[in-house]
Amino acid sequence: GAVVSQHPSWVICKSGTSVKIECRSLDFQATTMFWYRQFPKQSLMLMATSNEGSKATYEQGVEKDKFLINHASLTLSTLTVTSAHPEDSSFYICSAREEGGLDTEAFFGQGTRLTVV
Amino acid sequence: GQNIDQPTEMTATEGAIVQINCTYQTSGFNGLFWYQQHAGEAPTFLSYNVLDGLEEKGRFSSFLSRSKGYSYLLLKELQMKDSASYLCAVKGFTGTNAGKSTFGDGTTLTVKP
């Protein structure tokens, strides 16, 4: 299957700093990528839909000024957690669908474990 | 909106068969996914159903009944490595849910020797 690479796999940052997470589709072009957050023992919650060349669409309750999403190319989307606080500590996962492909599975990155101290 | 229900936990014995159910109520439906997620890792794709019926793929099979809003994942010849969380996800078709997958809370399966 297609490969989605997410970097970094884990990061520890100080409260008040910003952290950038990258999501790359390695062998296909992805017009749309999705960003999820998952707290321990809970399911994936969609944060936003990242659209190449346009603004991201955020889910209700997700602060767009805090979670900045940029989708500058068909193979790269970034999520920046600004002014991170301990409550932002979570597992962040991206997924991507192949452009023009069948409306089937999304491929997930390996996830980023963010710990804010 | 989207509402997806699946059991929280299940336990089964190595070599046995287990069925994980998922019921959903959605405003639009464009397919149902099953994913496997091991602790601390991202989900991996298992199956996708958009039409009624059974899809078989090795030890894993997935069934869908659109009229009943019901799906199940069937795991045969269970192995210890099958211990994981199994996520049911429904992809929306209309409006603000178009193209987006909504996930259930997941079923934690424990396989015992």
PDB file of C-alpha atoms in Angstrom:
ATOM      1  CA  GLY A   1       0.000   0.000   0.000  1.00  0.00           C
ATOM      2  CA  ALA A   2       0.873   3.645  -0.144  1.00  0.00           C
ATOM      3  CA  VAL A   3       3.245   5.107   2.433  1.00  0.00           C
ATOM      4  CA  VAL A   4       2.644   8.113   4.631  1.00  0.00           C
ATOM      5  CA  SER A   5       5.549   9.336   6.710  1.00  0.00           C
ATOM      6  CA  GLN A   6       5.040  11.453   9.801  1.00  0.00           C
ATOM      7  CA  HIS A   7       7.832  13.238  11.608  1.00  0.00           C
ATOM      8  CA  PRO A   8       8.809  13.426  14.381  1.00  0.00           C
ATOM      9  CA  SER A   9       7.631  10.221  16.033  1.00  0.00           C
ATOM     10  CA  TRP A  10       7.825  11.792  19.444  1.00  0.00           C
ATOM     11  CA  VAL A  11       8.638  15.199  20.828  1.00  0.00           C
ATOM     12  CA  ILE A  12       8.926  16.783  24.241  1.00  0.00           C
ATOM     13  CA  CYS A  13       8.620  20.547  24.453  1.00  0.00           C
ATOM     14  CA  LYS A  14       8.328  23.220  27.088  1.00  0.00           C
ATOM     15  CA  SER A  15       5.038  24.885  27.803  1.00  0.00           C
ATOM     16  CA  GLY A  16       4.593  27.995  25.687  1.00  0.00           C
ATOM     17  CA  THR A  17       6.712  26.844  22.768  1.00  0.00           C
ATOM     18  CA  SER A  18       5.526  25.737  19.329  1.00  0.00           C
ATOM     19  CA  VAL A  19       5.931  22.353  17.707  1.00  0.00           C
ATOM     20  CA  LYS A  20       5.689  21.480  14.019  1.00  0.00           C
ATOM     21  CA  ILE A  21       4.646  18.027  12.822  1.00  0.00           C
ATOM     22  CA  GLU A  22       5.131  16.974   9.210  1.00  0.00           C
ATOM     23  CA  CYS A  23       3.058  14.511   7.215  1.00  0.00           C
ATOM     24  CA  ARG A  24       4.367  13.352   3.854  1.00  0.00           C
ATOM     25  CA  SER A  25       2.923  11.038   1.249  1.00  0.00           C
ATOM     26  CA  LEU A  26       5.981   9.282  -0.104  1.00  0.00           C
ATOM     27  CA  ASP A  27       4.772   7.528  -3.223  1.00  0.00           C
ATOM     28  CA  PHE A  28       1.509   9.208  -4.139  1.00  0.00           C
ATOM     29  CA  GLN A  29      -0.053  12.653  -4.353  1.00  0.00           C
ATOM     30  CA  ALA A  30      -2.556  13.609  -1.710  1.00  0.00           C
ATOM     31  CA  THR A  31      -4.918  16.500  -2.355  1.00  0.00           C
ATOM     32  CA  THR A  32      -6.454  15.956   1.029  1.00  0.00           C
ATOM     33  CA  MET A  33      -4.887  15.010   4.311  1.00  0.00           C
ATOM     34  CA  PHE A  34      -6.559  14.615   7.683  1.00  0.00           C
ATOM     35  CA  TRP A  35      -5.197  15.414  11.134  1.00  0.00           C
ATOM     36  CA  TYR A  36      -6.408  13.479  14.168  1.00  0.00           C
ATOM     37  CA  ARG A  37      -5.735  13.618  17.870  1.00  0.00           C
ATOM     38  CA  GLN A  38      -5.991  10.627  20.134  1.00  0.00           C
ATOM     39  CA  PHE A  39      -5.939  10.691  23.918  1.00  0.00           C
ATOM     40  CA  PRO A  40      -5.057   7.533  25.874  1.00  0.00           C
ATOM     41  CA  LYS A  41      -7.671   4.796  25.608  1.00  0.00           C
ATOM     42  CA  GLN A  42      -9.805   6.960  23.363  1.00  0.00           C
ATOM     43  CA  SER A  43     -10.521   6.883  19.666  1.00  0.00           C
ATOM     44  CA  LEU A  44      -9.260   9.159  16.948  1.00  0.00           C
ATOM     45  CA  MET A  45     -10.871  12.567  16.882  1.00  0.00           C
ATOM     46  CA  LEU A  46     -10.675  14.463  13.614  1.00  0.00           C
ATOM     47  CA  MET A  47      -9.184  17.891  14.117  1.00  0.00           C
ATOM     48  CA  ALA A  48      -9.093  19.249  10.602  1.00  0.00           C
ATOM     49  CA  THR A  49      -9.063  18.455   6.926  1.00  0.00           C
ATOM     50  CA  SER A  50      -6.023  19.795   5.134  1.00  0.00           C
ATOM     51  CA  ASN A  51      -6.550  20.826   1.510  1.00  0.00           C
ATOM     52  CA  GLU A  52      -3.650  21.440  -0.842  1.00  0.00           C
ATOM     53  CA  GLY A  53      -3.507  25.059  -1.913  1.00  0.00           C
ATOM     54  CA  SER A  54      -6.351  26.253   0.267  1.00  0.00           C
ATOM     55  CA  LYS A  55      -7.276  26.787   3.881  1.00  0.00           C
ATOM     56  CA  ALA A  56      -7.827  23.860   6.171  1.00  0.00           C
ATOM     57  CA  THR A  57     -11.295  22.990   7.369  1.00  0.00           C
ATOM     58  CA  TYR A  58     -11.426  22.670  11.139  1.00  0.00           C
ATOM     59  CA  GLU A  59     -13.823  20.584  13.169  1.00  0.00           C
ATOM     60  CA  GLN A  60     -16.036  22.234  15.708  1.00  0.00           C
ATOM     61  CA  GLY A  61     -14.178  23.060  18.890  1.00  0.00           C
ATOM     62  CA  VAL A  62     -10.706  23.001  17.350  1.00  0.00           C
ATOM     63  CA  GLU A  63      -8.906  26.342  17.549  1.00  0.00           C
ATOM     64  CA  LYS A  64      -7.529  27.167  14.131  1.00  0.00           C
ATOM     65  CA  ASP A  65      -5.166  29.800  15.548  1.00  0.00           C
ATOM     66  CA  LYS A  66      -3.658  27.260  17.907  1.00  0.00           C
ATOM     67  CA  PHE A  67      -3.377  24.368  15.478  1.00  0.00           C
ATOM     68  CA  LEU A  68      -1.965  25.858  12.301  1.00  0.00           C
ATOM     69  CA  ILE A  69      -2.188  23.667   9.216  1.00  0.00           C
ATOM     70  CA  ASN A  70      -0.321  24.253   5.998  1.00  0.00           C
ATOM     71  CA  HIS A  71      -0.674  22.054   2.912  1.00  0.00           C
ATOM     72  CA  ALA A  72       1.805  23.640   0.535  1.00  0.00           C
ATOM     73  CA  SER A  73       2.235  20.737  -1.865  1.00  0.00           C
ATOM     74  CA  LEU A  74       0.537  17.523  -2.915  1.00  0.00           C
ATOM     75  CA  THR A  75       2.888  15.507  -0.740  1.00  0.00           C
ATOM     76  CA  LEU A  76       3.299  17.568   2.415  1.00  0.00           C
ATOM     77  CA  SER A  77       1.032  18.881   5.145  1.00  0.00           C
ATOM     78  CA  THR A  78       2.224  20.359   8.423  1.00  0.00           C
ATOM     79  CA  LEU A  79       0.503  20.838  11.758  1.00  0.00           C
ATOM     80  CA  THR A  80       1.963  23.418  14.126  1.00  0.00           C
ATOM     81  CA  VAL A  81       0.844  23.397  17.733  1.00  0.00           C
ATOM     82  CA  THR A  82       1.397  26.972  18.873  1.00  0.00           C
ATOM     83  CA  SER A  83       1.971  28.028  22.473  1.00  0.00           C
ATOM     84  CA  ALA A  84       1.696  24.424  23.583  1.00  0.00           C
ATOM     85  CA  HIS A  85       0.362  23.606  27.035  1.00  0.00           C
ATOM     86  CA  PRO A  86       0.356  20.336  28.985  1.00  0.00           C
ATOM     87  CA  GLU A  87      -3.258  19.678  27.978  1.00  0.00           C
ATOM     88  CA  ASP A  88      -2.081  19.537  24.354  1.00  0.00           C
ATOM     89  CA  SER A  89      -0.065  16.436  25.164  1.00  0.00           C
ATOM     90  CA  SER A  90      -1.511  13.736  22.960  1.00  0.00           C
ATOM     91  CA  PHE A  91      -0.925  11.389  20.041  1.00  0.00           C
ATOM     92  CA  TYR A  92      -1.315  13.239  16.752  1.00  0.00           C
ATOM     93  CA  ILE A  93      -1.885  11.210  13.584  1.00  0.00           C
ATOM     94  CA  CYS A  94      -2.240  12.246   9.959  1.00  0.00           C
ATOM     95  CA  SER A  95      -3.799  10.329   7.114  1.00  0.00           C
ATOM     96  CA  ALA A  96      -3.901  10.845   3.383  1.00  0.00           C
ATOM     97  CA  ARG A  97      -5.891   9.622   0.422  1.00  0.00           C
ATOM     98  CA  GLU A  98      -4.445   9.278  -3.035  1.00  0.00           C
ATOM     99  CA  GLU A  99      -5.515  11.949  -5.489  1.00  0.00           C
ATOM    100  CA  GLY A 100      -7.791  10.568  -8.135  1.00  0.00           C
ATOM    101  CA  GLY A 101      -7.779   7.159  -6.535  1.00  0.00           C
ATOM    102  CA  LEU A 102     -10.782   5.124  -5.582  1.00  0.00           C
ATOM    103  CA  ASP A 103     -12.679   6.419  -2.634  1.00  0.00           C
ATOM    104  CA  THR A 104     -11.256   3.797  -0.354  1.00  0.00           C
ATOM    105  CA  GLU A 105      -8.779   3.604   2.415  1.00  0.00           C
ATOM    106  CA  ALA A 106      -6.780   6.367   3.908  1.00  0.00           C
ATOM    107  CA  PHE A 107      -3.184   5.670   4.780  1.00  0.00           C
ATOM    108  CA  PHE A 108      -1.977   6.735   8.196  1.00  0.00           C
ATOM    109  CA  GLY A 109       1.330   8.152   9.259  1.00  0.00           C
ATOM    110  CA  GLN A 110       3.016   6.508  12.212  1.00  0.00           C
ATOM    111  CA  GLY A 111       1.840   9.201  14.596  1.00  0.00           C
ATOM    112  CA  THR A 112       3.580  11.783  16.775  1.00  0.00           C
ATOM    113  CA  ARG A 113       3.590  11.508  20.547  1.00  0.00           C
ATOM    114  CA  LEU A 114       3.670  15.086  21.903  1.00  0.00           C
ATOM    115  CA  THR A 115       4.477  15.692  25.544  1.00  0.00           C
ATOM    116  CA  VAL A 116       4.360  19.249  26.829  1.00  0.00           C
ATOM    117  CA  VAL A 117       6.143  19.826  30.133  1.00  0.00           C
TER     118      VAL A 117
ATOM    119  CA  GLY B   1     -24.541  13.520  12.807  1.00  0.00           C
ATOM    120  CA  GLN B   2     -22.545  10.336  13.109  1.00  0.00           C
ATOM    121  CA  ASN B   3     -22.952   7.824  15.950  1.00  0.00           C
ATOM    122  CA  ILE B   4     -20.877   4.663  16.046  1.00  0.00           C
ATOM    123  CA  ASP B   5     -21.078   1.956  18.696  1.00  0.00           C
ATOM    124  CA  GLN B   6     -18.784  -0.979  19.320  1.00  0.00           C
ATOM    125  CA  PRO B   7     -18.002  -2.990  22.439  1.00  0.00           C
ATOM    126  CA  THR B   8     -15.285  -1.588  24.643  1.00  0.00           C
ATOM    127  CA  GLU B   9     -13.456  -4.809  25.387  1.00  0.00           C
ATOM    128  CA  MET B  10     -13.416  -8.439  24.303  1.00  0.00           C
ATOM    129  CA  THR B  11     -11.354 -11.434  25.317  1.00  0.00           C
ATOM    130  CA  ALA B  12     -10.761 -14.585  23.306  1.00  0.00           C
ATOM    131  CA  THR B  13      -8.503 -17.606  23.276  1.00  0.00           C
ATOM    132  CA  GLU B  14      -5.644 -18.241  20.898  1.00  0.00           C
ATOM    133  CA  GLY B  15      -6.829 -20.271  17.902  1.00  0.00           C
ATOM    134  CA  ALA B  16     -10.464 -19.301  18.381  1.00  0.00           C
ATOM    135  CA  ILE B  17     -12.786 -17.096  16.319  1.00  0.00           C
ATOM    136  CA  VAL B  18     -14.019 -13.708  17.494  1.00  0.00           C
ATOM    137  CA  GLN B  19     -16.597 -11.342  16.033  1.00  0.00           C
ATOM    138  CA  ILE B  20     -16.461  -7.626  16.768  1.00  0.00           C
ATOM    139  CA  ASN B  21     -19.688  -5.787  16.053  1.00  0.00           C
ATOM    140  CA  CYS B  22     -20.202  -2.204  15.026  1.00  0.00           C
ATOM    141  CA  THR B  23     -23.498  -0.366  14.668  1.00  0.00           C
ATOM    142  CA  TYR B  24     -23.806   3.071  13.213  1.00  0.00           C
ATOM    143  CA  GLN B  25     -26.320   5.826  12.681  1.00  0.00           C
ATOM    144  CA  THR B  26     -25.260   8.378  10.128  1.00  0.00           C
ATOM    145  CA  SER B  27     -26.752  11.185   8.126  1.00  0.00           C
ATOM    146  CA  GLY B  28     -24.944   9.907   5.044  1.00  0.00           C
ATOM    147  CA  PHE B  29     -22.936   6.769   4.325  1.00  0.00           C
ATOM    148  CA  ASN B  30     -20.084   6.221   1.908  1.00  0.00           C
ATOM    149  CA  GLY B  31     -18.330   3.178   3.258  1.00  0.00           C
ATOM    150  CA  LEU B  32     -17.179   1.548   6.477  1.00  0.00           C
ATOM    151  CA  PHE B  33     -13.606   0.825   7.470  1.00  0.00           C
ATOM    152  CA  TRP B  34     -12.021  -1.462   9.996  1.00  0.00           C
ATOM    153  CA  TYR B  35      -8.591  -0.636  11.347  1.00  0.00           C
ATOM    154  CA  GLN B  36      -6.247  -2.384  13.751  1.00  0.00           C
ATOM    155  CA  GLN B  37      -4.272  -0.295  16.196  1.00  0.00           C
ATOM    156  CA  HIS B  38      -1.599  -1.598  18.534  1.00  0.00           C
ATOM    157  CA  ALA B  39      -0.851   0.449  21.610  1.00  0.00           C
ATOM    158  CA  GLY B  40       1.227   3.516  20.822  1.00  0.00           C
ATOM    159  CA  GLU B  41       1.036   3.000  17.083  1.00  0.00           C
ATOM    160  CA  ALA B  42      -1.038   4.423  14.255  1.00  0.00           C
ATOM    161  CA  PRO B  43      -3.987   2.460  12.851  1.00  0.00           C
ATOM    162  CA  THR B  44      -3.449   0.052   9.993  1.00  0.00           C
ATOM    163  CA  PHE B  45      -6.094  -0.645   7.385  1.00  0.00           C
ATOM    164  CA  LEU B  46      -7.901  -3.971   7.539  1.00  0.00           C
ATOM    165  CA  SER B  47     -10.980  -3.682   5.353  1.00  0.00           C
ATOM    166  CA  TYR B  48     -13.404  -1.444   3.536  1.00  0.00           C
ATOM    167  CA  ASN B  49     -17.064  -2.241   2.839  1.00  0.00           C
ATOM    168  CA  VAL B  50     -19.383  -0.092   0.791  1.00  0.00           C
ATOM    169  CA  LEU B  51     -21.813  -2.747  -0.462  1.00  0.00           C
ATOM    170  CA  ASP B  52     -23.783  -5.257   1.579  1.00  0.00           C
ATOM    171  CA  GLY B  53     -22.148  -8.593   2.127  1.00  0.00           C
ATOM    172  CA  LEU B  54     -19.031 -10.287   3.342  1.00  0.00           C
ATOM    173  CA  GLU B  55     -15.494  -9.398   2.322  1.00  0.00           C
ATOM    174  CA  GLU B  56     -12.896 -12.030   3.141  1.00  0.00           C
ATOM    175  CA  LYS B  57      -9.200 -11.360   3.377  1.00  0.00           C
ATOM    176  CA  GLY B  58      -7.152 -14.147   4.871  1.00  0.00           C
ATOM    177  CA  ARG B  59      -7.933 -14.633   8.541  1.00  0.00           C
ATOM    178  CA  PHE B  60      -9.989 -11.459   8.632  1.00  0.00           C
ATOM    179  CA  SER B  61     -13.468 -10.939   7.177  1.00  0.00           C
ATOM    180  CA  SER B  62     -15.785  -7.972   7.351  1.00  0.00           C
ATOM    181  CA  PHE B  63     -19.536  -7.875   6.867  1.00  0.00           C
ATOM    182  CA  LEU B  64     -21.842  -4.964   6.140  1.00  0.00           C
ATOM    183  CA  SER B  65     -25.605  -4.507   6.193  1.00  0.00           C
ATOM    184  CA  ARG B  66     -26.471  -0.983   5.163  1.00  0.00           C
ATOM    185  CA  SER B  67     -30.182  -1.384   5.841  1.00  0.00           C
ATOM    186  CA  LYS B  68     -29.425  -2.376   9.442  1.00  0.00           C
ATOM    187  CA  GLY B  69     -26.545   0.041   9.992  1.00  0.00           C
ATOM    188  CA  TYR B  70     -24.454  -2.910  11.101  1.00  0.00           C
ATOM    189  CA  SER B  71     -21.029  -4.338  10.445  1.00  0.00           C
ATOM    190  CA  TYR B  72     -18.815  -6.928  12.010  1.00  0.00           C
ATOM    191  CA  LEU B  73     -15.176  -7.890  11.826  1.00  0.00           C
ATOM    192  CA  LEU B  74     -14.485 -11.603  12.073  1.00  0.00           C
ATOM    193  CA  LEU B  75     -11.062 -12.796  13.124  1.00  0.00           C
ATOM    194  CA  LYS B  76     -10.254 -16.481  12.688  1.00  0.00           C
ATOM    195  CA  GLU B  77      -7.433 -18.620  14.065  1.00  0.00           C
ATOM    196  CA  LEU B  78      -6.591 -15.962  16.607  1.00  0.00           C
ATOM    197  CA  GLN B  79      -2.957 -15.321  17.354  1.00  0.00           C
ATOM    198  CA  MET B  80      -1.416 -13.528  20.318  1.00  0.00           C
ATOM    199  CA  LYS B  81      -0.323 -10.710  18.007  1.00  0.00           C
ATOM    200  CA  ASP B  82      -3.987 -10.004  17.244  1.00  0.00           C
ATOM    201  CA  SER B  83      -4.286  -8.417  20.686  1.00  0.00           C
ATOM    202  CA  ALA B  84      -4.979  -4.804  19.750  1.00  0.00           C
ATOM    203  CA  SER B  85      -7.684  -2.196  19.462  1.00  0.00           C
ATOM    204  CA  TYR B  86     -10.035  -2.554  16.497  1.00  0.00           C
ATOM    205  CA  LEU B  87     -11.578   0.623  15.176  1.00  0.00           C
ATOM    206  CA  CYS B  88     -14.755   0.888  13.146  1.00  0.00           C
ATOM    207  CA  ALA B  89     -14.955   4.048  11.040  1.00  0.00           C
ATOM    208  CA  VAL B  90     -17.717   5.360   8.809  1.00  0.00           C
ATOM    209  CA  LYS B  91     -17.075   7.693   5.924  1.00  0.00           C
ATOM    210  CA  GLY B  92     -19.641  10.387   5.356  1.00  0.00           C
ATOM    211  CA  PHE B  93     -21.236  11.141   2.031  1.00  0.00           C
ATOM    212  CA  THR B  94     -23.081  14.364   2.358  1.00  0.00           C
ATOM    213  CA  GLY B  95     -22.635  17.857   3.651  1.00  0.00           C
ATOM    214  CA  THR B  96     -19.933  18.572   6.153  1.00  0.00           C
ATOM    215  CA  ASN B  97     -19.209  14.876   6.617  1.00  0.00           C
ATOM    216  CA  ALA B  98     -18.421  14.229   2.966  1.00  0.00           C
ATOM    217  CA  GLY B  99     -15.171  12.307   2.608  1.00  0.00           C
ATOM    218  CA  LYS B 100     -14.412  12.359   6.332  1.00  0.00           C
ATOM    219  CA  SER B 101     -14.185   9.275   8.496  1.00  0.00           C
ATOM    220  CA  THR B 102     -15.768   9.189  11.928  1.00  0.00           C
ATOM    221  CA  PHE B 103     -14.274   6.630  14.267  1.00  0.00           C
ATOM    222  CA  GLY B 104     -15.896   4.530  16.944  1.00  0.00           C
ATOM    223  CA  ASP B 105     -14.211   4.338  20.325  1.00  0.00           C
ATOM    224  CA  GLY B 106     -12.552   1.066  19.424  1.00  0.00           C
ATOM    225  CA  THR B 107     -12.752  -2.461  20.803  1.00  0.00           C
ATOM    226  CA  THR B 108      -9.764  -3.668  22.792  1.00  0.00           C
ATOM    227  CA  LEU B 109      -9.252  -7.336  22.030  1.00  0.00           C
ATOM    228  CA  THR B 110      -7.143  -9.451  24.356  1.00  0.00           C
ATOM    229  CA  VAL B 111      -6.046 -12.852  23.092  1.00  0.00           C
ATOM    230  CA  LYS B 112      -5.122 -15.302  25.832  1.00  0.00           C
ATOM    231  CA  PRO B 113      -3.092 -18.514  25.475  1.00  0.00           C
TER     232      PRO B 113
END
